[in-house]
Short mmCIF file of C-alpha atoms in Angstrom, two decimals:
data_model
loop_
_atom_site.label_atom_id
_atom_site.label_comp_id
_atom_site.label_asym_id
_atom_site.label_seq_id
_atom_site.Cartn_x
_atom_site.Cartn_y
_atom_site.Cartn_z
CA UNK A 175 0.00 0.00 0.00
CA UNK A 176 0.94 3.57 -1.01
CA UNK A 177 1.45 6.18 1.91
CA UNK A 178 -1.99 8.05 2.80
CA UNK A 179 0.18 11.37 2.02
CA UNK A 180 0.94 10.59 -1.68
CA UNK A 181 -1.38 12.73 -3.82
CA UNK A 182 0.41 11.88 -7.41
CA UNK A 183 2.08 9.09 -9.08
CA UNK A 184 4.88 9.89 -10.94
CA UNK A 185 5.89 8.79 -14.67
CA UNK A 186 7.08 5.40 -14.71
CA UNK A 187 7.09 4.93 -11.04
CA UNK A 188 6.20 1.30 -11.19
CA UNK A 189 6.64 0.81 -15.03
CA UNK A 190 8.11 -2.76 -16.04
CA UNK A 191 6.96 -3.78 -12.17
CA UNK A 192 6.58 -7.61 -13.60
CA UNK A 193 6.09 -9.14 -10.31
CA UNK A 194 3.89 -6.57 -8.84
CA UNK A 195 0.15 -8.25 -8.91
CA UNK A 196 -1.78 -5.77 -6.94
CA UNK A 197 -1.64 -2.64 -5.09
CA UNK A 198 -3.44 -0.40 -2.57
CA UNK A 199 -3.47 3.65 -3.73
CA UNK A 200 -3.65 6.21 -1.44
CA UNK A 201 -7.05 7.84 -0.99
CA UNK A 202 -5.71 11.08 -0.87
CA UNK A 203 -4.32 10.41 -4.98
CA UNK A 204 -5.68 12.80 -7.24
CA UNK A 205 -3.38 12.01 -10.59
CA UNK A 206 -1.81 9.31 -11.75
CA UNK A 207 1.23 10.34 -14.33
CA UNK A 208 2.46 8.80 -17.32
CA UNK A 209 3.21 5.14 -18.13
CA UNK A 210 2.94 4.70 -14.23
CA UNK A 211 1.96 1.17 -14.22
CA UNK A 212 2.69 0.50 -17.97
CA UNK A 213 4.02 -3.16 -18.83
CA UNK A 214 3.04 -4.61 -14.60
CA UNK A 215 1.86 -7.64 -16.79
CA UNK A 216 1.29 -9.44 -13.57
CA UNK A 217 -1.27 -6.79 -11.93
CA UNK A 218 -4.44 -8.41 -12.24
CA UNK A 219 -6.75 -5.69 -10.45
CA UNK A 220 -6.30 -2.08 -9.08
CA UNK A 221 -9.30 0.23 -7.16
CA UNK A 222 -8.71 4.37 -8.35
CA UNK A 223 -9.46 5.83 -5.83
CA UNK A 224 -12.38 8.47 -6.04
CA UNK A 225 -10.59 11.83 -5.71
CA UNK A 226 -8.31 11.02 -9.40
CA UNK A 227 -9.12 13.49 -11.69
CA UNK A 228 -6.35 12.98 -13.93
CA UNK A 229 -4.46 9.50 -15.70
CA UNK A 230 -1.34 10.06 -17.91
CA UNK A 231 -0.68 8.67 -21.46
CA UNK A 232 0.08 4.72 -21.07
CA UNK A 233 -0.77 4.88 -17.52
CA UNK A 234 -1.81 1.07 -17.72
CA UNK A 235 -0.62 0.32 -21.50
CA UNK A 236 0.62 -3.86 -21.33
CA UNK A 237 -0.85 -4.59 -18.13
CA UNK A 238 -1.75 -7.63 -19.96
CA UNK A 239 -3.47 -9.40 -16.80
CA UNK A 240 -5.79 -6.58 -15.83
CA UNK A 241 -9.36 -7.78 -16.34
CA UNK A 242 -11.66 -5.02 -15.19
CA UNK A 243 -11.66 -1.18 -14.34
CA UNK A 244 -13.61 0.87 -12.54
CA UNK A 245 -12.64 4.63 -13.37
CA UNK A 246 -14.22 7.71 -10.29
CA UNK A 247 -16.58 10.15 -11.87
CA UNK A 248 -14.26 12.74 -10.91
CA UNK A 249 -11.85 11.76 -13.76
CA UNK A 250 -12.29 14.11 -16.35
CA UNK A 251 -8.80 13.84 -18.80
CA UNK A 252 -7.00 10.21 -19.52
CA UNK A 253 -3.80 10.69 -22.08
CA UNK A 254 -3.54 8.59 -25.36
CA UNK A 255 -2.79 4.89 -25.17
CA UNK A 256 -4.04 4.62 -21.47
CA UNK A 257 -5.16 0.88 -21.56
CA UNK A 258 -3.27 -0.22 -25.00
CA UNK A 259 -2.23 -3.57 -25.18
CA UNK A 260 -4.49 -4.81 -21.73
CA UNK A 261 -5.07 -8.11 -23.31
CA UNK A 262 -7.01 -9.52 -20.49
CA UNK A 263 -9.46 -6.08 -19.91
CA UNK A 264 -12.92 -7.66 -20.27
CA UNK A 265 -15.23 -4.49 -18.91
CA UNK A 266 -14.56 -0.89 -18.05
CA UNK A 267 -16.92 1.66 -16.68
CA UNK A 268 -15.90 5.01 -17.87
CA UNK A 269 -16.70 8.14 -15.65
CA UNK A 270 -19.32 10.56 -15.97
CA UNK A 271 -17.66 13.67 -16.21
CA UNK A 272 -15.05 12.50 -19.28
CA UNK A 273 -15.80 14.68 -22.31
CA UNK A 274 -13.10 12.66 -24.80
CA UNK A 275 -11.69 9.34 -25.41
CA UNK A 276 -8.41 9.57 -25.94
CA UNK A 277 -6.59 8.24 -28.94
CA UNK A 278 -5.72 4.10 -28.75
CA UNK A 279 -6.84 4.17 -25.49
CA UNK A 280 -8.59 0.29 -25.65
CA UNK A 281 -6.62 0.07 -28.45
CA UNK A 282 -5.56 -3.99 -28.71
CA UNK A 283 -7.55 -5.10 -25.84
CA UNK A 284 -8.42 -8.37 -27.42
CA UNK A 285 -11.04 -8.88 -24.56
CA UNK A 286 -12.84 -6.08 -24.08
CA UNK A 287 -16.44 -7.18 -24.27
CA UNK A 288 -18.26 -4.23 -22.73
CA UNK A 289 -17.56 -0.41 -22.46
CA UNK A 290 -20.47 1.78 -20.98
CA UNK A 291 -19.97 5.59 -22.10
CA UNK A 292 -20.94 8.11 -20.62
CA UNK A 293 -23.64 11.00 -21.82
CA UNK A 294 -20.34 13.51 -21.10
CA UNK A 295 -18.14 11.87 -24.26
CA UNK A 296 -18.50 14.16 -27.25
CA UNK A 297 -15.65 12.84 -29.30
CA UNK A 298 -13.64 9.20 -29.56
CA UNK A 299 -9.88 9.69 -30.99
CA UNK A 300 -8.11 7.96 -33.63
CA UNK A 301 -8.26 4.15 -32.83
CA UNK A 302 -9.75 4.24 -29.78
CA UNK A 303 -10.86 0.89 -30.19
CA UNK A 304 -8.60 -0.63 -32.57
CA UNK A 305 -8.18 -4.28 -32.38
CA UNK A 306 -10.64 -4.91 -29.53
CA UNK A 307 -11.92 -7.85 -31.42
CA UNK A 308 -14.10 -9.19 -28.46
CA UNK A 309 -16.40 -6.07 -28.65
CA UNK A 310 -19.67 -7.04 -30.61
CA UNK A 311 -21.40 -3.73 -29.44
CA UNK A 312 -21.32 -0.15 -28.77
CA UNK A 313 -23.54 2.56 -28.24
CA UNK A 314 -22.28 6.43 -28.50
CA UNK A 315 -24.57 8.91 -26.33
CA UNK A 316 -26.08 11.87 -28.14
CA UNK A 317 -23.59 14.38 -27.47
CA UNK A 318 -20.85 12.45 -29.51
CA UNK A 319 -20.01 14.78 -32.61
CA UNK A 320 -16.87 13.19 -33.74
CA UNK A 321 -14.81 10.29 -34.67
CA UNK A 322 -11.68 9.74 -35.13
CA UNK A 323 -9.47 7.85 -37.88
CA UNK A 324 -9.71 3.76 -37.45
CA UNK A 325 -11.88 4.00 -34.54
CA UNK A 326 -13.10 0.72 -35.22
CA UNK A 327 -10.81 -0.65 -37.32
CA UNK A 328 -10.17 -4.22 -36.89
CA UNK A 329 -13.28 -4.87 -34.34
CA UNK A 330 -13.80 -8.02 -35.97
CA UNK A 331 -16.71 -9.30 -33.54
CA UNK A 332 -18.37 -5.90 -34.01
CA UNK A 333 -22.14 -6.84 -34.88
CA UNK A 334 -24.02 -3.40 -34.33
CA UNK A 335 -23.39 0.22 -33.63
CA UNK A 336 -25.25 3.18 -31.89
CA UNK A 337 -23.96 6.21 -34.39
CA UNK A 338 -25.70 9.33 -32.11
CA UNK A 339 -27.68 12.35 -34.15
CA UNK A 340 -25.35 14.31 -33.24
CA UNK A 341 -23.00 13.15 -34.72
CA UNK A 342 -20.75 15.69 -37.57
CA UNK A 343 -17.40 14.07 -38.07
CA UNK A 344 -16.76 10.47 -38.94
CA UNK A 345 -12.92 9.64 -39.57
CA UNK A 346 -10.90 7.67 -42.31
CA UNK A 347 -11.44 4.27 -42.37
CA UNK A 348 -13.89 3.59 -38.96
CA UNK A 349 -15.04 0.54 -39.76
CA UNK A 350 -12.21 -1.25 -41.76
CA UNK A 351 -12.58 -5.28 -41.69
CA UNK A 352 -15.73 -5.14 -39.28
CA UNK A 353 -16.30 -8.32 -40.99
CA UNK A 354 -19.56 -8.97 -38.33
CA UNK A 355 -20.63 -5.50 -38.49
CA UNK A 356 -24.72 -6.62 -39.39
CA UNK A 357 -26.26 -3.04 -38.24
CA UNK A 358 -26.05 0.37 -37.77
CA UNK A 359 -28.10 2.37 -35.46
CA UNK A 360 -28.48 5.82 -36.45
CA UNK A 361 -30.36 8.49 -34.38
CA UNK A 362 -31.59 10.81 -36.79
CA UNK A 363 -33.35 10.45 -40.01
CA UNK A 364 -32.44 8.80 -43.50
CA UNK A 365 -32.20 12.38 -44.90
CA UNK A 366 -29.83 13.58 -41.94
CA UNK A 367 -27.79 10.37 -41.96
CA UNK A 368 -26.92 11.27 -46.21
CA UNK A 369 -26.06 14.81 -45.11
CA UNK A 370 -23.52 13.67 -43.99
CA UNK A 371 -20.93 12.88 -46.42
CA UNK A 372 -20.15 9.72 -48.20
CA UNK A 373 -17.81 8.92 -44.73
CA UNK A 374 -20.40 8.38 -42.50
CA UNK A 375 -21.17 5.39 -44.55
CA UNK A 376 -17.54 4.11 -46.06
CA UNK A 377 -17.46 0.29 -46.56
CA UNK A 378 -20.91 -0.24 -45.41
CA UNK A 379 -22.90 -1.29 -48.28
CA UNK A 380 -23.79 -4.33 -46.76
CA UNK A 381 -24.88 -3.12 -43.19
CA UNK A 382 -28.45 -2.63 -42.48
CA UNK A 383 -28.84 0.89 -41.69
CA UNK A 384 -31.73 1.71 -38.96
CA UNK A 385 -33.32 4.87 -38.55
CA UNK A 386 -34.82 6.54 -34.81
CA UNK A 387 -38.06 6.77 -34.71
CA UNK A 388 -40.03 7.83 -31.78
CA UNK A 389 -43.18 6.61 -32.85
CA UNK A 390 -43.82 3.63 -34.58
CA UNK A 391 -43.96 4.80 -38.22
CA UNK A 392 -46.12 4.32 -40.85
CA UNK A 393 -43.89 3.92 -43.82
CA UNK A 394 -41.39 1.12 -44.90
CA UNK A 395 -37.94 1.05 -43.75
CA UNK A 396 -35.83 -0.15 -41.06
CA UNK A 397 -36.79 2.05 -37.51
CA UNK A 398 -35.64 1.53 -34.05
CA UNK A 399 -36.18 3.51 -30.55
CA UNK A 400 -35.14 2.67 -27.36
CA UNK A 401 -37.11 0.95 -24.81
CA UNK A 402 -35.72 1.12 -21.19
CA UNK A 403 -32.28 2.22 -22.67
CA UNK A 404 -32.16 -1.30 -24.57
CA UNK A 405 -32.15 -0.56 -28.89
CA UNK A 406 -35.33 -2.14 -30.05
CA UNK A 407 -36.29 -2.44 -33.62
CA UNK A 408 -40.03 -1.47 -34.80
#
């Protein structure tokens, strides 16, 4: 266990740590620095405590035996590459008061199943989720207006997608080899979804594309709306 007096972890103070398998942080931590824990591929589980607001770049990158994290709502910034290469990460809960997902930061996490975001996230960076070939959903909140280059890329299990109304940005190459990728959830209209820009839709001629839809509608087409937060198709 880490003294109750340390407030901040510096860069690369446990880095390369292979025998280290868990640890105890001090409640009084508020920022964890760069690559702190990055390559402890023997650390299996770790509790943030609630007053971090702040995790540097590769903070956990090649802890390849950590299977879940639970991140405080207080964090509000995580740097690039935060949980690259976490082979074994099966869930994380994200906090409520992060506005951006930082670029590769699942990236390679081979067994990431589940990732809840939060309402807060308005953009995902380049390859967020690159190579997380266990994922076979995702939903973005409404608030999400962009998306970075290869987001996606390479999420092989990838079967359907929440894309958010808000949405104004999608990046090169999103959904590259999303071989599984059956359908696409999209909350605004047909019209809206064409608006914009032949990126929105790169390689996905053979995804079903599903429109919101409050109400149940009238016409023909492929609608969904949300029933107790779960995506349900008219």
């Amino acid at each position: 266990a880490l003294p109750a007096s340390v407030t901040h972890m510096d860069d690369m103070a446990f880095s390369d740590c292979k025998s280290l398998s868990a640890i105890t942080l001090s409640e009084q931590l508020v920022e964890i620095g760069m690559q702190t824990f990055m390559d402890c591929i023997n650390l299996k589980e770790i509790t943030i405590p609630d007053g971090v607001t702040s995790i540097g770049e590769y903070a956990f990158a090649s802890c390849k035996a950590l299977t879940a994290v639970i991140l405080p709502d207080g964090v509000s910034s995580m740097g690039n590459s935060v949980f690259s290469g976490c082979h074994a990460l099966r869930s994380v809960a994200l906090p409520s008061g992060l506005t951006s997902i930082p670029a590769n930061a699942f990236h390679w996490c081979l067994s990431l199943t589940s990732v809840t975001i939060p309402d807060s996230v308005t953009s995902v960076g380049l390859g967020a989720f690159m190579n997380c070939t266990a994922l076979e959903s995702l939903i973005l909140p409404e608030g999400v207006t962009e998306i970075g280059d290869h987001a996606f890329e390479e999420c092989t299990s990838l079967a359907s997608i929440v894309i958010p109304r808000s949405m104004t940005h999608f990046g090169f190459s999103m959904y590259f080899h999303c071989n599984d990728l059956a359908d696409l959830y999209y909350g605004g209209t047909l019209e809206e979804f064409r608006a914009l820009g032949s990126s929105a839709y790169e390689g996905l001629s053979y995804v079903v594309r599903h429109f919101y839809s409050e109400t149940e509608p009238t016409e023909a087409g492929n609608y969904w709306h949300y029933v107790d937060g779960v995506v349900t198709e008219w």
